[in-house]
């Protein structure tokens, strides 16, 4: 039987990549003003700058194929760490791009979870 952390984490991952692949502007609803994204080593702070960076990626269409999702409860009550590995399929690329991504979800005052920290890296080699 899956623990609640696994169920919530896997549901979040499915929702996140569905939005990324089909409605990228909607990703902004998952971040907060003090959220941080580290994208290929570049640190981006705040929902507006994160949203802008994700909109500026050099491709419009993509498909994330998730291979693994690992979750852990965090020390912050109600928060979850999620580590994802998978591949990114781009229409103009012959080979899929392998990636890893880590999310730290924390509860909001409204009782939802938001992305506090997000680290994304392509895996080469």
Coordinates of N, CA and C in Angstrom, one line a residue:
X1 N 0.8 -1.2 0.0 CA 0.0 0.0 0.0 C 0.9 1.3 0.0
X2 N 0.6 2.2 -0.9 CA 1.3 3.4 -1.0 C 1.0 4.3 0.2
X3 N 2.1 5.0 0.7 CA 1.8 6.0 1.7 C 1.3 7.2 1.1
X4 N 0.7 8.1 1.9 CA 0.1 9.3 1.4 C 1.1 10.2 0.7
X5 N 2.4 10.2 1.2 CA 3.4 11.0 0.6 C 3.6 10.6 -0.8
X6 N 3.7 9.3 -1.1 CA 3.9 8.7 -2.4 C 2.7 9.1 -3.3
X7 N 1.5 8.9 -2.8 CA 0.3 9.2 -3.6 C 0.2 10.7 -4.0
X8 N 0.5 11.6 -3.0 CA 0.4 13.0 -3.3 C 1.6 13.4 -4.3
X9 N 2.8 12.9 -4.0 CA 3.9 13.2 -4.8 C 3.7 12.8 -6.3
X10 N 3.2 11.5 -6.5 CA 3.0 11.0 -7.9 C 1.9 11.8 -8.6
X11 N 0.9 12.2 -7.8 CA -0.2 12.9 -8.4 C 0.3 14.3 -8.8
X12 N 1.2 14.9 -8.0 CA 1.7 16.2 -8.3 C 2.6 16.1 -9.6
X13 N 3.4 15.1 -9.7 CA 4.3 15.0 -10.8 C 3.5 14.8 -12.1
X14 N 2.4 14.0 -12.1 CA 1.6 13.9 -13.2 C 0.9 15.2 -13.6
X15 N 0.4 15.9 -12.6 CA -0.2 17.2 -12.9 C 0.8 18.2 -13.4
X16 N 2.0 18.3 -12.8 CA 3.0 19.3 -13.2 C 3.4 19.1 -14.7
X17 N 3.7 17.8 -15.1 CA 4.2 17.6 -16.4 C 3.0 17.7 -17.4
X18 N 1.8 17.4 -17.0 CA 0.7 17.6 -17.9 C 0.6 19.1 -18.2
X19 N 0.7 19.9 -17.2 CA 0.6 21.4 -17.4 C 1.8 21.8 -18.3
X20 N 3.0 21.4 -17.9 CA 4.2 21.8 -18.7 C 4.1 21.5 -20.2
X21 N 3.6 20.3 -20.5 CA 3.6 19.8 -21.8 C 2.4 20.4 -22.6
X22 N 1.3 20.8 -21.9 CA 0.1 21.3 -22.6 C -0.4 22.7 -22.3
X23 N -0.1 23.2 -21.2 CA -0.5 24.5 -20.7 C 0.5 25.2 -19.9
X24 N 1.7 25.4 -20.5 CA 2.9 25.9 -19.7 C 2.6 27.2 -18.9
X25 N 1.8 28.1 -19.5 CA 1.6 29.3 -18.6 C 0.9 29.0 -17.3
X26 N 0.2 27.9 -17.2 CA -0.5 27.6 -16.0 C 0.4 27.1 -14.9
X27 N 1.6 26.8 -15.2 CA 2.6 26.4 -14.2 C 2.8 27.4 -13.1
X28 N 2.5 28.7 -13.5 CA 2.7 29.8 -12.5 C 1.8 29.6 -11.2
X29 N 0.7 28.9 -11.4 CA -0.2 28.7 -10.2 C 0.4 27.8 -9.2
X30 N 1.5 27.0 -9.5 CA 2.1 26.1 -8.6 C 3.3 26.7 -7.8
X31 N 3.7 27.9 -8.1 CA 4.8 28.6 -7.4 C 4.3 29.8 -6.6
X32 N 5.1 30.3 -5.7 CA 4.8 31.4 -4.8 C 5.8 32.5 -5.0
X33 N 5.6 33.7 -4.5 CA 6.6 34.8 -4.7 C 8.0 34.5 -4.2
X34 N 8.1 33.6 -3.2 CA 9.4 33.2 -2.6 C 9.9 31.9 -3.1
X35 N 9.3 31.3 -4.1 CA 9.8 30.0 -4.7 C 11.1 30.2 -5.4
X36 N 11.9 29.2 -5.5 CA 13.1 29.3 -6.3 C 13.3 28.1 -7.2
X37 N 13.7 28.4 -8.4 CA 14.0 27.4 -9.5 C 15.4 27.5 -9.8
X38 N 16.1 26.3 -9.8 CA 17.5 26.3 -10.3 C 17.4 25.5 -11.6
X39 N 17.6 26.1 -12.7 CA 17.4 25.5 -14.0 C 18.8 25.5 -14.7
X40 N 19.3 24.3 -14.8 CA 20.6 24.1 -15.4 C 21.7 25.0 -14.7
X41 N 21.6 25.1 -13.4 CA 22.6 25.9 -12.7 C 22.2 27.4 -12.5
X42 N 21.2 27.9 -13.2 CA 20.8 29.3 -13.1 C 19.7 29.4 -12.0
X43 N 19.9 30.2 -11.0 CA 18.9 30.3 -9.9 C 17.9 31.5 -10.3
X44 N 16.6 31.1 -10.2 CA 15.6 32.1 -10.5 C 14.6 32.2 -9.3
X45 N 14.4 33.4 -8.8 CA 13.6 33.6 -7.6 C 12.2 34.2 -8.0
X46 N 11.2 33.7 -7.5 CA 9.8 34.3 -7.6 C 9.0 33.7 -8.7
X47 N 7.7 33.7 -8.5 CA 6.8 33.1 -9.5 C 6.9 33.8 -10.8
X48 N 7.0 35.1 -10.9 CA 7.0 35.8 -12.1 C 8.2 35.5 -13.0
X49 N 9.4 35.5 -12.3 CA 10.6 35.2 -13.1 C 10.7 33.7 -13.5
X50 N 10.2 32.8 -12.6 CA 10.2 31.4 -12.9 C 9.3 31.2 -14.1
X51 N 8.1 31.8 -14.1 CA 7.1 31.6 -15.2 C 7.7 32.2 -16.5
X52 N 8.4 33.3 -16.4 CA 9.0 33.9 -17.6 C 10.1 33.0 -18.2
X53 N 10.9 32.5 -17.3 CA 12.0 31.6 -17.7 C 11.4 30.3 -18.4
X54 N 10.4 29.7 -17.9 CA 9.8 28.5 -18.5 C 9.1 28.8 -19.8
X55 N 8.6 30.1 -19.9 CA 7.9 30.5 -21.2 C 9.0 30.7 -22.3
X56 N 10.2 31.1 -21.9 CA 11.3 31.4 -22.8 C 12.1 30.2 -23.3
X57 N 11.7 29.0 -22.9 CA 12.5 27.8 -23.4 C 12.4 27.8 -24.9
X58 N 13.4 27.3 -25.5 CA 13.5 27.3 -27.0 C 12.6 26.3 -27.7
X59 N 11.6 25.8 -27.1 CA 10.7 24.9 -27.7 C 9.3 25.1 -27.2
X60 N 8.3 24.9 -28.1 CA 6.9 25.1 -27.6 C 6.3 23.8 -27.2
X61 N 6.6 22.8 -28.0 CA 6.0 21.5 -27.7 C 7.0 20.5 -27.2
X62 N 6.6 19.7 -26.2 CA 7.4 18.7 -25.7 C 6.5 17.6 -25.0
X63 N 7.2 16.5 -24.6 CA 6.5 15.5 -23.8 C 7.4 14.9 -22.8
X64 N 7.1 15.0 -21.5 CA 7.9 14.4 -20.5 C 7.5 12.9 -20.3
X65 N 8.4 12.1 -20.3 CA 8.2 10.6 -20.0 C 8.9 10.4 -18.7
X66 N 8.1 10.1 -17.6 CA 8.7 9.9 -16.3 C 9.1 8.4 -16.1
X67 N 10.3 8.2 -15.7 CA 10.8 6.9 -15.4 C 10.6 6.5 -13.9
X68 N 11.1 7.4 -13.0 CA 11.0 7.2 -11.6 C 10.5 8.4 -10.9
X69 N 9.8 8.1 -9.8 CA 9.4 9.2 -8.8 C 9.6 8.7 -7.4
X70 N 10.5 9.4 -6.7 CA 10.8 9.0 -5.3 C 10.3 10.2 -4.4
X71 N 9.7 9.9 -3.3 CA 9.2 10.9 -2.4 C 9.7 10.6 -1.0
X72 N 9.7 11.7 -0.2 CA 10.0 11.7 1.2 C 9.3 12.8 1.9
X73 N 8.8 12.5 3.1 CA 8.3 13.6 3.9 C 9.5 14.5 4.3
X74 N 9.2 15.8 4.3 CA 10.3 16.8 4.7 C 10.1 17.1 6.2
X75 N 11.2 17.8 6.7 CA 11.1 18.2 8.1 C 10.0 19.2 8.4
X76 N 9.7 20.0 7.4 CA 8.6 21.0 7.5 C 7.3 20.2 7.5
X77 N 6.5 20.3 8.6 CA 5.2 19.5 8.6 C 4.4 19.7 7.4
X78 N 4.0 18.6 6.8 CA 3.1 18.6 5.6 C 3.8 18.8 4.3
X79 N 5.1 18.9 4.3 CA 5.9 19.2 3.1 C 6.4 17.8 2.5
X80 N 6.7 17.9 1.2 CA 7.2 16.6 0.5 C 8.4 17.0 -0.4
X81 N 9.4 16.1 -0.4 CA 10.5 16.1 -1.3 C 10.2 15.1 -2.4
X82 N 10.3 15.5 -3.7 CA 10.1 14.6 -4.8 C 11.3 14.7 -5.7
X83 N 11.8 13.5 -6.1 CA 12.9 13.4 -7.1 C 12.4 12.6 -8.3
X84 N 12.5 13.2 -9.5 CA 12.0 12.6 -10.7 C 13.1 12.4 -11.7
X85 N 13.1 11.2 -12.3 CA 14.0 11.0 -13.5 C 13.2 10.6 -14.7
X86 N 13.6 11.0 -15.8 CA 12.9 10.6 -17.0 C 13.5 11.2 -18.3
X87 N 12.7 11.3 -19.3 CA 13.2 11.8 -20.6 C 12.3 12.8 -21.1
X88 N 12.8 13.7 -21.9 CA 12.1 14.8 -22.5 C 12.1 14.6 -24.0
X89 N 10.9 14.5 -24.6 CA 10.8 14.3 -26.1 C 10.5 15.6 -26.7
X90 N 11.3 16.0 -27.6 CA 11.1 17.3 -28.4 C 10.9 16.9 -29.8
X91 N 9.9 17.5 -30.5 CA 9.6 17.1 -31.9 C 10.8 17.2 -32.9
X92 N 11.7 18.2 -32.6 CA 12.8 18.5 -33.5 C 14.1 17.7 -33.2
X93 N 14.0 16.9 -32.1 CA 15.2 16.1 -31.6 C 15.0 14.7 -31.9
X94 N 16.1 14.1 -32.5 CA 16.0 12.6 -32.8 C 16.1 11.8 -31.6
X95 N 16.9 12.2 -30.6 CA 17.1 11.5 -29.4 C 16.4 12.2 -28.2
X96 N 15.9 11.4 -27.3 CA 15.2 11.9 -26.1 C 16.3 12.5 -25.2
X97 N 16.0 13.5 -24.5 CA 16.9 14.2 -23.5 C 16.6 13.6 -22.1
X98 N 17.6 13.0 -21.5 CA 17.4 12.5 -20.1 C 17.4 13.7 -19.1
X99 N 16.6 13.7 -18.1 CA 16.6 14.8 -17.1 C 16.3 14.2 -15.7
X100 N 16.7 15.0 -14.7 CA 16.4 14.8 -13.3 C 15.8 16.1 -12.8
X101 N 14.8 16.0 -11.9 CA 14.2 17.2 -11.3 C 13.8 16.9 -9.9
X102 N 14.0 17.9 -9.0 CA 13.7 17.7 -7.6 C 12.7 18.9 -7.3
X103 N 11.6 18.5 -6.6 CA 10.6 19.5 -6.1 C 10.6 19.4 -4.6
X104 N 10.4 20.5 -3.9 CA 10.1 20.6 -2.5 C 8.8 21.3 -2.4
X105 N 7.8 20.5 -2.1 CA 6.4 21.1 -1.9 C 6.2 21.4 -0.5
X106 N 5.6 22.6 -0.2 CA 5.3 23.0 1.1 C 3.8 23.5 1.2
X107 N 3.2 23.3 2.3 CA 1.8 23.8 2.5 C 1.6 25.3 2.4
X108 N 0.5 25.7 1.9 CA 0.2 27.2 1.8 C -0.8 27.5 2.9
X109 N -1.0 28.7 3.2 CA -2.0 29.1 4.2 C -3.4 28.7 3.8
X110 N -3.6 28.5 2.5 CA -5.0 28.1 2.0 C -5.1 26.5 2.1
X111 N -4.1 25.8 2.5 CA -4.2 24.4 2.7 C -3.8 23.6 1.4
X112 N -3.3 24.3 0.4 CA -2.7 23.6 -0.8 C -1.2 23.3 -0.6
X113 N -0.6 22.7 -1.6 CA 0.8 22.6 -1.6 C 1.3 23.5 -2.8
X114 N 2.5 24.1 -2.6 CA 3.1 24.9 -3.6 C 4.5 24.4 -3.8
X115 N 5.2 24.7 -4.9 CA 6.6 24.4 -5.1 C 7.4 25.5 -4.5
X116 N 8.1 25.1 -3.4 CA 9.0 26.1 -2.7 C 10.4 26.1 -3.5
X117 N 10.9 24.8 -3.8 CA 12.1 24.7 -4.5 C 12.0 23.7 -5.6
X118 N 12.7 24.0 -6.7 CA 12.6 23.2 -7.9 C 14.0 23.2 -8.5
X119 N 14.6 22.1 -8.7 CA 15.9 22.0 -9.4 C 15.8 21.1 -10.6
X120 N 16.2 21.6 -11.7 CA 16.1 20.8 -13.0 C 17.5 20.7 -13.6
X121 N 17.9 19.5 -14.1 CA 19.1 19.3 -14.8 C 18.9 18.2 -15.9
X122 N 19.5 18.5 -17.1 CA 19.6 17.5 -18.1 C 20.7 16.6 -17.7
X123 N 20.6 15.3 -18.1 CA 21.6 14.3 -17.8 C 22.4 14.0 -19.1
X124 N 23.6 14.3 -19.1 CA 24.4 14.0 -20.3 C 25.3 12.8 -20.0
X125 N 25.7 12.1 -21.1 CA 26.7 11.0 -21.0 C 26.1 9.7 -20.9

